[in-house]
Structure formats: C-alpha cells, structure tokens
PDB file of C-alpha atoms in Angstrom:
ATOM      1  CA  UNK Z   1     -41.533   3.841  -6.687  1.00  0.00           C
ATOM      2  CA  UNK Z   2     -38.737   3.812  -9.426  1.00  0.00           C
ATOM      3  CA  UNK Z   3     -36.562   5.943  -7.438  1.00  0.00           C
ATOM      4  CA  UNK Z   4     -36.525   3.712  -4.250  1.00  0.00           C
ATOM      5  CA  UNK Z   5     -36.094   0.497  -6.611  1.00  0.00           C
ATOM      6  CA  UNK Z   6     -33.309   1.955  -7.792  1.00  0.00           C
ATOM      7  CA  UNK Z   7     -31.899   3.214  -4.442  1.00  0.00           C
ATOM      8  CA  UNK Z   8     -32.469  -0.860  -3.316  1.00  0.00           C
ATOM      9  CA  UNK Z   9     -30.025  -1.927  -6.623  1.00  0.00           C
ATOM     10  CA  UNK Z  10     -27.794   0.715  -5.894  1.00  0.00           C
ATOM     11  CA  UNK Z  11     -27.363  -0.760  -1.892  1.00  0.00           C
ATOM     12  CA  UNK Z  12     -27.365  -3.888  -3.190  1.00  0.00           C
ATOM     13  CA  UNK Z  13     -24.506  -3.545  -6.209  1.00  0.00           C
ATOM     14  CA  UNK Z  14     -22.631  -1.035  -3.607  1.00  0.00           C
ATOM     15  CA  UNK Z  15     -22.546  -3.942  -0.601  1.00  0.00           C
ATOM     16  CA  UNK Z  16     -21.574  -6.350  -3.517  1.00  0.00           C
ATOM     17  CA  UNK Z  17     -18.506  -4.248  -4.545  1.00  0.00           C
ATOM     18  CA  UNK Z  18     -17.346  -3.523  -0.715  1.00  0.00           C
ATOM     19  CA  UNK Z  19     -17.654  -7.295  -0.237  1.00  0.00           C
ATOM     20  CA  UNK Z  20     -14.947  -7.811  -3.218  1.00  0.00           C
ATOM     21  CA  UNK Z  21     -12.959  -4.720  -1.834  1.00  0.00           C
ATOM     22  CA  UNK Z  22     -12.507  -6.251   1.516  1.00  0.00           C
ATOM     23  CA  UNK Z  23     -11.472  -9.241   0.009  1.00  0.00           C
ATOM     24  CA  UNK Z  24      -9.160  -7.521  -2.722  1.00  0.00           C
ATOM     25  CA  UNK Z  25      -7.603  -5.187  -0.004  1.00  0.00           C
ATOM     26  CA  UNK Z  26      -6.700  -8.019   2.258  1.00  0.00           C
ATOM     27  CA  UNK Z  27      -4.224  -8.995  -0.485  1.00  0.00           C
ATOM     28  CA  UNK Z  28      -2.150  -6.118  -0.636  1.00  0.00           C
ATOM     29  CA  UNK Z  29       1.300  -5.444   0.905  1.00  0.00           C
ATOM     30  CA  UNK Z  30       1.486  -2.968   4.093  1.00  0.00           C
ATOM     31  CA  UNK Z  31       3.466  -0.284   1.724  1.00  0.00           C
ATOM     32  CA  UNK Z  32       0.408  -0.428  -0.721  1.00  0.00           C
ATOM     33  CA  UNK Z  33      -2.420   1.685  -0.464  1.00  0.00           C
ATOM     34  CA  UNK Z  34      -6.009   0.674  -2.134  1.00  0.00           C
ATOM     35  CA  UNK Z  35      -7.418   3.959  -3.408  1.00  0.00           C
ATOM     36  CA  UNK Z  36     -11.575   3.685  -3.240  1.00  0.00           C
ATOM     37  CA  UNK Z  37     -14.145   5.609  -4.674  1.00  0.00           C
ATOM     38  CA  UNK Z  38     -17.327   4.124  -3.570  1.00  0.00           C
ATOM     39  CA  UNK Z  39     -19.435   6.377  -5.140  1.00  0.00           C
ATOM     40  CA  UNK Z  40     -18.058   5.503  -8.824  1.00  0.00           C
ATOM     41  CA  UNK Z  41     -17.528   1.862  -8.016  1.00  0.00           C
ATOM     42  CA  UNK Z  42     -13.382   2.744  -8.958  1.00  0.00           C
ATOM     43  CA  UNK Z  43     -10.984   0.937  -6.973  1.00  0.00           C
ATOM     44  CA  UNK Z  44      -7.117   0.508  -7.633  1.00  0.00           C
ATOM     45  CA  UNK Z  45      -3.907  -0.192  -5.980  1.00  0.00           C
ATOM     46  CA  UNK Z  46      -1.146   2.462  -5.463  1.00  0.00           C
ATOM     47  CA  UNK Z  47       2.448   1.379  -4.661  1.00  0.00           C
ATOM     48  CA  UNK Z  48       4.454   2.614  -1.612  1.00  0.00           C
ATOM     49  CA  UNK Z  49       6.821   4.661  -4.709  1.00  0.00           C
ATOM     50  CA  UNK Z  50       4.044   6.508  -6.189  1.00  0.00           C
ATOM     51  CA  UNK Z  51       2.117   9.417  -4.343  1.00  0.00           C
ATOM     52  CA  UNK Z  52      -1.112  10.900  -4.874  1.00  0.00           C
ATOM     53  CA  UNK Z  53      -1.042  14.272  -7.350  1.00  0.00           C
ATOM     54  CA  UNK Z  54      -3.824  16.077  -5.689  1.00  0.00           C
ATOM     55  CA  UNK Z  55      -3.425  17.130  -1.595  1.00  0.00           C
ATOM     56  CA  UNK Z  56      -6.723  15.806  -0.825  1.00  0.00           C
ATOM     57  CA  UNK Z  57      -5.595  12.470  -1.960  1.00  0.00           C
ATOM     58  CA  UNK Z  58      -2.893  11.791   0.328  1.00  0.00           C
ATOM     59  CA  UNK Z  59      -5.418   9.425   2.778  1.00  0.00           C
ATOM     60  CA  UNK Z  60      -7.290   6.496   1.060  1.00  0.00           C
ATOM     61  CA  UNK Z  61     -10.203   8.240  -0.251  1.00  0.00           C
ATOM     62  CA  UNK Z  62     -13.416   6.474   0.593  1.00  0.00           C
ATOM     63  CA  UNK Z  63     -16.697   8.067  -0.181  1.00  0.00           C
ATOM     64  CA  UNK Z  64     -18.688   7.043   2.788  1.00  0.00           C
ATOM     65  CA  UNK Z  65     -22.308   8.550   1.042  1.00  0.00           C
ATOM     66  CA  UNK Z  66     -23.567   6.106  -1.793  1.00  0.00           C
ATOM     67  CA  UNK Z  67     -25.262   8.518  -4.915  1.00  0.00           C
ATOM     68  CA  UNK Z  68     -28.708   8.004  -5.925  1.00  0.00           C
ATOM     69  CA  UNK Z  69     -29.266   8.351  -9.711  1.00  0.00           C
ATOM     70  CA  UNK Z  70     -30.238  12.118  -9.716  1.00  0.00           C
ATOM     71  CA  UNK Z  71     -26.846  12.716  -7.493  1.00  0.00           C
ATOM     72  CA  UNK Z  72     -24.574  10.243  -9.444  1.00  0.00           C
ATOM     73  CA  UNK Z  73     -25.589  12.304 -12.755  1.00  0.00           C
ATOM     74  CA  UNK Z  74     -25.165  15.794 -11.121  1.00  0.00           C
ATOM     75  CA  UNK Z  75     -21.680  14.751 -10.409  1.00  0.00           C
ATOM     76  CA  UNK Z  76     -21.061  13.147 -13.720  1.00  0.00           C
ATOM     77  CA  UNK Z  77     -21.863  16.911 -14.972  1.00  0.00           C
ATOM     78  CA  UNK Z  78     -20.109  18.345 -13.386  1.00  0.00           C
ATOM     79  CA  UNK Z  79     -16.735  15.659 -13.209  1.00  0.00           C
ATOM     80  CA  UNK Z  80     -16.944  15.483 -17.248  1.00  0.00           C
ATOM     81  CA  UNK Z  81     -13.500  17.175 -17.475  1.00  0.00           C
ATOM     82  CA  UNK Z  82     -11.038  16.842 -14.373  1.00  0.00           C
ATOM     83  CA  UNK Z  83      -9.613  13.619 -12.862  1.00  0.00           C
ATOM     84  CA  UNK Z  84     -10.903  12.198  -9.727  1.00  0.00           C
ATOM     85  CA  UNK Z  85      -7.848   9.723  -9.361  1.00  0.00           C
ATOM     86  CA  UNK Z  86      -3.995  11.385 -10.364  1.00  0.00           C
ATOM     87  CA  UNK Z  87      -0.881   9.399  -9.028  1.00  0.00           C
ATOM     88  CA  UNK Z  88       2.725   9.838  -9.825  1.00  0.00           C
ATOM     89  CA  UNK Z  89       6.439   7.835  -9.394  1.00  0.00           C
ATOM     90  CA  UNK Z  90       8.805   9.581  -7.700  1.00  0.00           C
ATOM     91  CA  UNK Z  91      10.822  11.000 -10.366  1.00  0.00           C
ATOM     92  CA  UNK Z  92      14.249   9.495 -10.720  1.00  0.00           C
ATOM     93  CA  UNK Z  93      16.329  11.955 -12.179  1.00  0.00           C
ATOM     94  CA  UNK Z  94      15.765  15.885 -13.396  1.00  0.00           C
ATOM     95  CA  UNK Z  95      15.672  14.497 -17.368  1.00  0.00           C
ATOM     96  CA  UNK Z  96      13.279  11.673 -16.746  1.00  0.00           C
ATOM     97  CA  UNK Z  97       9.463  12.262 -16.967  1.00  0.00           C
ATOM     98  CA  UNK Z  98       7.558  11.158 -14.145  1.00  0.00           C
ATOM     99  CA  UNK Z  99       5.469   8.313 -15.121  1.00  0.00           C
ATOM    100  CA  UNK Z 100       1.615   9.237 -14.233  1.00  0.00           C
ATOM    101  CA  UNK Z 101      -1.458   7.695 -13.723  1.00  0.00           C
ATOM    102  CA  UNK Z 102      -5.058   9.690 -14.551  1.00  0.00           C
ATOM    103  CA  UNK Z 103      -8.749   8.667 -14.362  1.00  0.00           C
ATOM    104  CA  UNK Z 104     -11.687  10.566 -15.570  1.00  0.00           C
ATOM    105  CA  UNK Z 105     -15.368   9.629 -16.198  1.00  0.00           C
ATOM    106  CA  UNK Z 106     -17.603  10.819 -18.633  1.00  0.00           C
ATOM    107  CA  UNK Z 107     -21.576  10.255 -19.593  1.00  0.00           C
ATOM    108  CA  UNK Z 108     -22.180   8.923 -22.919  1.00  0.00           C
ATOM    109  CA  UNK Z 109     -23.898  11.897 -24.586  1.00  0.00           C
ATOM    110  CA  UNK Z 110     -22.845  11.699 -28.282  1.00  0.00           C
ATOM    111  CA  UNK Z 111     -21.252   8.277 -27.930  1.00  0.00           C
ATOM    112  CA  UNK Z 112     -24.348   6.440 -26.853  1.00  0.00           C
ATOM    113  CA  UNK Z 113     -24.442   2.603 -28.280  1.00  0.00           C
ATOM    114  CA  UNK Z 114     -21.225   2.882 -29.389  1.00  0.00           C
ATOM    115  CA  UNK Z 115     -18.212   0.515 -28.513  1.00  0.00           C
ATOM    116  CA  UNK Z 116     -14.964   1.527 -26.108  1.00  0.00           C
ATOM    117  CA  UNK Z 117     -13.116   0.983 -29.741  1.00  0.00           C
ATOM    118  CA  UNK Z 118     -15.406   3.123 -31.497  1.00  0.00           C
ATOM    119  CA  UNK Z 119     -15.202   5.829 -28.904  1.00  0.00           C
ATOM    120  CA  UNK Z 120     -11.370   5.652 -28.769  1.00  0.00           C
ATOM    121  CA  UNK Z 121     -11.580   5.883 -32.783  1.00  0.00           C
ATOM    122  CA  UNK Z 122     -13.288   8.775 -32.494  1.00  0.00           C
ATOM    123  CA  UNK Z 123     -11.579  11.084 -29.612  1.00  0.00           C
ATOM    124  CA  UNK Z 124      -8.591   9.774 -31.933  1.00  0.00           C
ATOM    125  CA  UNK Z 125      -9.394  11.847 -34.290  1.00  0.00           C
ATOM    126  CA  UNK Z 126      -8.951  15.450 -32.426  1.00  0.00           C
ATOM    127  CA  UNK Z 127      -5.206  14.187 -31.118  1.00  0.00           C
ATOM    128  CA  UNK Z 128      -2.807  15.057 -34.150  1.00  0.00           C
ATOM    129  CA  UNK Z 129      -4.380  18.661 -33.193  1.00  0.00           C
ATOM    130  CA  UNK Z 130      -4.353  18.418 -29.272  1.00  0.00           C
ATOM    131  CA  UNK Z 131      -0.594  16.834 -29.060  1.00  0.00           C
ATOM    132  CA  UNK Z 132       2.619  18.426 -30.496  1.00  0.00           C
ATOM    133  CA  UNK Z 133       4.475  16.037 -33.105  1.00  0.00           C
ATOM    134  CA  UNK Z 134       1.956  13.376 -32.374  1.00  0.00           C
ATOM    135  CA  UNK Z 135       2.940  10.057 -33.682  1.00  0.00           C
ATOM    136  CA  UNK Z 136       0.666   6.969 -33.446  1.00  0.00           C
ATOM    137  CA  UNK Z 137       2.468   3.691 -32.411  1.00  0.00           C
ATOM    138  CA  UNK Z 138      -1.011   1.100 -32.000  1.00  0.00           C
ATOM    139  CA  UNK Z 139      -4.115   2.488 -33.318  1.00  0.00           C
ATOM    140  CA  UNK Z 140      -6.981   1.595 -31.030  1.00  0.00           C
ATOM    141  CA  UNK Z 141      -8.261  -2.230 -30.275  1.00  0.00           C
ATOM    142  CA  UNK Z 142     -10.062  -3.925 -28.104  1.00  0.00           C
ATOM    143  CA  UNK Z 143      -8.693  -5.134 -24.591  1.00  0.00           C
ATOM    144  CA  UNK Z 144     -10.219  -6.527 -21.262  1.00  0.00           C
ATOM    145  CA  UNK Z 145      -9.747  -4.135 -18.369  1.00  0.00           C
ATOM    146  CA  UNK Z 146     -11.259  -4.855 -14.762  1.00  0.00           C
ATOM    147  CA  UNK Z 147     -13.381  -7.572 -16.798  1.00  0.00           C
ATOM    148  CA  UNK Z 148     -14.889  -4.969 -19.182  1.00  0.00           C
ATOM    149  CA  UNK Z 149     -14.619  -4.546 -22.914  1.00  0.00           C
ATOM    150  CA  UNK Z 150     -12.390  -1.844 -23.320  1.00  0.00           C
ATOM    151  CA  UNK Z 151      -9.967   0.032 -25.640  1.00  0.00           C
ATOM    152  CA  UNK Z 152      -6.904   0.910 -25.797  1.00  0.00           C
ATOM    153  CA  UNK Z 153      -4.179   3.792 -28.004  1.00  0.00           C
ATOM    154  CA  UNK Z 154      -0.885   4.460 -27.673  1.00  0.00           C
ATOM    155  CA  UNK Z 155       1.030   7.196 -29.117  1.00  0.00           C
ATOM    156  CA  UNK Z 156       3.794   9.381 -28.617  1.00  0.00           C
ATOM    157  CA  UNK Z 157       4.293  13.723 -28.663  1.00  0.00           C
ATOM    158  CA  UNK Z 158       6.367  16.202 -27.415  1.00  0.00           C
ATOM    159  CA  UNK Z 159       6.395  18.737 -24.933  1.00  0.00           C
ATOM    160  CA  UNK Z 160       8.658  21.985 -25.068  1.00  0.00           C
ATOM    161  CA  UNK Z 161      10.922  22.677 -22.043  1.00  0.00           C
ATOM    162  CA  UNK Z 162      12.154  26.390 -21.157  1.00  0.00           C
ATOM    163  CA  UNK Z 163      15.683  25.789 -22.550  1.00  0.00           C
ATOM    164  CA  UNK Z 164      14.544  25.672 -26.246  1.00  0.00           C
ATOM    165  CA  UNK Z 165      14.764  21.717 -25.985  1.00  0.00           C
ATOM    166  CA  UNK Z 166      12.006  19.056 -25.874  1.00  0.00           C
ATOM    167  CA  UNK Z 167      11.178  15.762 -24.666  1.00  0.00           C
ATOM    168  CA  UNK Z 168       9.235  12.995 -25.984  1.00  0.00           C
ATOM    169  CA  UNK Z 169       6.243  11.638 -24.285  1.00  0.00           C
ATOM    170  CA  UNK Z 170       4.635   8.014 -24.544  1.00  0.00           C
ATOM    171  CA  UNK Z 171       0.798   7.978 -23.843  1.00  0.00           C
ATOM    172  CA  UNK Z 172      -1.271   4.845 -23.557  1.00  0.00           C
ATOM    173  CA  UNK Z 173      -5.320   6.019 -23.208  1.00  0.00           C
ATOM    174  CA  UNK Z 174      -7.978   3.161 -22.229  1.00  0.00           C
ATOM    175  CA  UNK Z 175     -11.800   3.459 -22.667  1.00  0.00           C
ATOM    176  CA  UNK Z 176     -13.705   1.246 -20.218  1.00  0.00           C
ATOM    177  CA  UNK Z 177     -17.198   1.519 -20.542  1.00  0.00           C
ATOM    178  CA  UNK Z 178     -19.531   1.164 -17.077  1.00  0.00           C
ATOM    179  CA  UNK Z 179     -23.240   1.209 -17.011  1.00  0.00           C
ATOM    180  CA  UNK Z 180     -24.533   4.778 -17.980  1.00  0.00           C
ATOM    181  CA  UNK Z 181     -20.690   5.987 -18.223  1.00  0.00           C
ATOM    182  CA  UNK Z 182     -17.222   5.568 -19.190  1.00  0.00           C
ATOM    183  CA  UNK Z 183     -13.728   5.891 -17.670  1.00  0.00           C
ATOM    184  CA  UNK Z 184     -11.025   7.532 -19.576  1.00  0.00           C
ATOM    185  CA  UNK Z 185      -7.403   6.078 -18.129  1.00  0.00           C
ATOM    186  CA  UNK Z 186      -4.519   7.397 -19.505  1.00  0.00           C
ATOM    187  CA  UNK Z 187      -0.534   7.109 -18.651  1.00  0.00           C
ATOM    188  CA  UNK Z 188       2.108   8.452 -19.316  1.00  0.00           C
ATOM    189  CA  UNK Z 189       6.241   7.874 -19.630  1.00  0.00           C
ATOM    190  CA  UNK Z 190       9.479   8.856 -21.506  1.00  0.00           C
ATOM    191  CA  UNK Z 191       9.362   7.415 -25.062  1.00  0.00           C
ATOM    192  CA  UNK Z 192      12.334   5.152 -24.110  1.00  0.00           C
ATOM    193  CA  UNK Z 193      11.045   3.905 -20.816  1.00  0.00           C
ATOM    194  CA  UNK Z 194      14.900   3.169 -19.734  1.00  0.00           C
ATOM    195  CA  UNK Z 195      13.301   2.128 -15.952  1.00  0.00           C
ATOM    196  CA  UNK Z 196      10.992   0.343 -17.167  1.00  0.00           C
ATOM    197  CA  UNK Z 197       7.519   2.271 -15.554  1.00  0.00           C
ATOM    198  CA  UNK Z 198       5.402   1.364 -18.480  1.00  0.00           C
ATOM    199  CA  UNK Z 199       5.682  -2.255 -17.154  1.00  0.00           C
ATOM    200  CA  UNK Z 200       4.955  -0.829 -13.573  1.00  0.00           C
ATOM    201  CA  UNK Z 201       1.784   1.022 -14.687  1.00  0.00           C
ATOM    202  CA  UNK Z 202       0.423  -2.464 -16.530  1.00  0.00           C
ATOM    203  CA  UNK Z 203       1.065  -4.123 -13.463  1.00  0.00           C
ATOM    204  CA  UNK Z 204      -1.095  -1.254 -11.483  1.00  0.00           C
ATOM    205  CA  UNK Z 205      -3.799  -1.685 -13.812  1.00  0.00           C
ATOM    206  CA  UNK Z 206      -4.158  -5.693 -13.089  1.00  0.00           C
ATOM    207  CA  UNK Z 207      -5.469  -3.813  -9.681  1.00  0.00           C
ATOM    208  CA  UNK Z 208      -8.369  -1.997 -10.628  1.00  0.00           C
ATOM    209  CA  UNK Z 209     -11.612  -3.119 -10.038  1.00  0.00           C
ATOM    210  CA  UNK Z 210     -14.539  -1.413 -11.344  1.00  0.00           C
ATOM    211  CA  UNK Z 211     -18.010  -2.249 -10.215  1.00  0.00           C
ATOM    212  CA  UNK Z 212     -20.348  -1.856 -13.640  1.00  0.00           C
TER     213      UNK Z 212
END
C-alpha cells in the first residue's frame, strides 16, 4: 500500500516537473540545448559554445523510466561519487583552462538534518588536504539556487603541468539540498577569468530547475 502511494506522488511530482520543463524549454534559443534528467528531477540549459564531457551526453538526455523509491536509492548508491551532468567551453587558447560545469548527487548519510551551509562547512574541512596551494576566497553562506536553500564556497588551487610550471584554478562548489538527497555543483575557471566564463557559468545556473 505504501509503495503504490508513493509510486502515485512520484507520477504526480514527475508530470508536475515535465509540465514546467515544457514550458521552460519553450524559452530557449535554437543553439541551446535543455539537458533533462527525469529521473533526478535535474534540468539545466547548455549553450551552443559548451559541449557535453561524457560521449553519451552528446543528445539531450531524457530518462524516459520514472524510479520508484527502492530504484531511486539503488542508484543514489551507486551514483554517490561520479557526475551524471559534465559540460565544458570550448577552450580558447592552449594557456587558458576550460571553464567546466559538474553535478553529482549524494544521500544524506552522516549529514542528515543538517543545513546546505553546514554540509559545505564540513566537506570544507578535507579541502586544504584534497587541493594543492588551496586558498579560500568566500567561506561558505547561504544562497538560493533553483528556489532551494543552498550553499555556496569559492576557493582557489593549483594544478601542476608537465613543463615544471603550474596554473591556478578558481572553484566555486554549491550544496542544494532535494528531498532525501543533495546535489553537489561545482565550476571551475582560471583564477583571473580574463573572458569572463565565471559570469557565463552564473548565468547557466539561473537555468536549472530542480524538482524537490
């Protein structure tokens, strides 16, 4: 009895979120391409000068099969570490990073009832080790993303190149929580941002629509 209640929310909340992607999609320009994931409720906007990082990305991917709870958690399990969404800008020149784009999603586990901000304060804590030279420009804060309560960091490493040089790397990471998970977004571009993709990437994230 449970299971098919929940099966009758799930239809419902999934034909309430294809309703608002029909209408969001109508928007866009031809070049544009809505990226869907049905499945996670994830929906966002990709412009005609980025491309997809992953081969199985390159048409609009649209899970056609809604997951029922014991299916949506089995892939949650198993999704805890890769991202299902990677898109990058054409790079401009051999010196300049290639801004990027990444989504993951992860259950709660250890961070139940805690906030986006106090899960961002906390995965925080492991980057000095995880990023070379790490240097913290805005310590995490709250932010509305998609309509959620969310978080946001941004900070700035280096990566070694094969010459014996470097380059330095500016990160911005958003937690936005959704029902019995949360979405880790994080971008990246050169420290000095000459072209100005940081301002591109905000602009991509006014597109994404998450359905909590």
């Amino acid at each position: 009895m449970l299971k098919g209640k929940f099966m009758r929310f799930s239809k419902i909340s999934a034909i309430t979120f294809i309703i608002f992607f029909l209408f969001v999609t109508s928007s866009i320009a031809e070049n544009e391409q809505r990226y869907v994931h049905f499945g996670l409720g994830f929906s966002i906007v990709k412009p005609a000068n980025w491309s997809f990082a992953l081969p199985e990305m390159n048409l609009v991917a649209i899970d056609k099969e809604f997951l029922n709870d014991e299916e949506l958690q089995n892939y949650l399990d198993n999704y805890t570490k890769d991202s299902f969404f990677s898109i990058l800008q054409e790079q401009i020149s051999d010196t300049e990073y290639a801004a990027s784009i990444r989504a993951r999603v992860k259950k709660y586990k250890s961070y139940k009832g805690r906030s986006a901000v106090e899960i961002l304060e906390a995965m925080a804590k492991y980057f000095p080790e995880s990023f070379n030279k790490y240097k913290l420009l805005q310590p995490p804060r709250e932010v509305e993303l998609s309509g959620f309560k969310s978080a946001h960091i941004l900070f700035e490493y280096t990566v070694d190149l094969e010459n014996n040089s470097f380059i330095t790397l500016k990160s911005d990471v958003w937690i936005v929580p959704s029902g019995k998970y949360f979405f880790i977004i994080d971008a990246g571009t050169n420290h000095d941002d000459q072209s100005g993709k940081r301002e591109e990437i905000l602009n991509i994230l006014e597109t994404l629509v998450i359905r909590g």
